[in-house]
Amino acid sequence: MFAVVTPKEIHLPPGTVLKLPGSWDEYQSLSAQLGDRSSPRIKYRPGEILLMAPLPEHGRKASLIADVVKVLLDYLEQEYESFTPITMELSSISGIEPDYCFYIDNWMAIAGKDRIDWSVEPPPDLAIEVDVTSYTDIDDYLPYRVPEVWLFKKNQLRIYGLENDKYVDKSNSRYFPDINILEIVNECFRIAYERNTSAAIRDLRRKLNS
């Protein structure tokens, strides 16, 4: 099956990544054409538009990592807001769609809002990306200055913290400084592969409360 991108139709087979030269206006036009569709995903970098049709494993992995974050935040009795899907845009500069994002320190700034002005409101505190098709570049988050990004790629989670104007690989999360996130995520994926996601999350809750 072939990829099709026309003014009337956009279709990409699962797993496809398509890079096109394009302007901000063309990106906006394609975004409007896609509407509320969850696939394909769309991204804008200056002079370039990227389209990606996720594989089923993409959503499953993103959902599990987000569930882990929610369990940990609840365990710490930390209030938060979370979003998926969500489109982040800075006019003529960037357009991205994180798999999941969390407002933790700044949840009050966007509580109850149906729309977020990314040029005015604070960015998400934590963004989660799963890369199955080499679509993600951690530096896509630099224009927004997202404090922390988790990238799951090649079955390994990496935590990136923003320091000055670049992302630095970290061994732990600023939001869970006393918790071994990498170990927890690896164990949850092991259980999920052997059984299922619900078993992994139940096991995590049991260990936290024991």
Tab-separated table of N, CA, C and O in Angstrom, residues 67 112 120 134 155 190 192 205:
chain	number	residue	atom	x	y	z
A	67	ASP	N	0.754	5.575	32.157
A	67	ASP	CA	0.121	4.951	33.322
A	67	ASP	C	1.100	4.883	34.492
A	67	ASP	O	0.713	5.089	35.655
A	112	GLY	N	-8.530	23.753	33.657
A	112	GLY	CA	-9.812	24.205	33.138
A	112	GLY	C	-9.764	24.843	31.771
A	112	GLY	O	-10.807	25.231	31.228
A	120	VAL	N	2.437	31.974	25.315
A	120	VAL	CA	2.160	32.682	26.568
A	120	VAL	C	2.173	31.738	27.768
A	120	VAL	O	2.792	32.037	28.800
A	134	SER	N	11.863	6.140	14.082
A	134	SER	CA	12.870	7.191	13.920
A	134	SER	C	12.250	8.516	13.499
A	134	SER	O	12.770	9.226	12.639
A	155	ASN	N	13.318	-0.086	22.862
A	155	ASN	CA	12.958	-0.753	24.123
A	155	ASN	C	13.764	-0.260	25.315
A	155	ASN	O	14.025	-1.010	26.261
A	190	ARG	N	8.483	-5.532	31.180
A	190	ARG	CA	8.709	-6.974	31.257
A	190	ARG	C	7.409	-7.696	31.612
A	190	ARG	O	7.038	-8.686	30.969
A	192	ALA	N	4.356	-6.504	31.330
A	192	ALA	CA	3.362	-6.291	30.276
A	192	ALA	C	3.577	-7.243	29.106
A	192	ALA	O	2.609	-7.753	28.527
A	205	ARG	N	1.689	-0.723	41.705
A	205	ARG	CA	0.956	-0.189	42.855
A	205	ARG	C	1.226	-1.009	44.113
A	205	ARG	O	1.399	-0.460	45.206
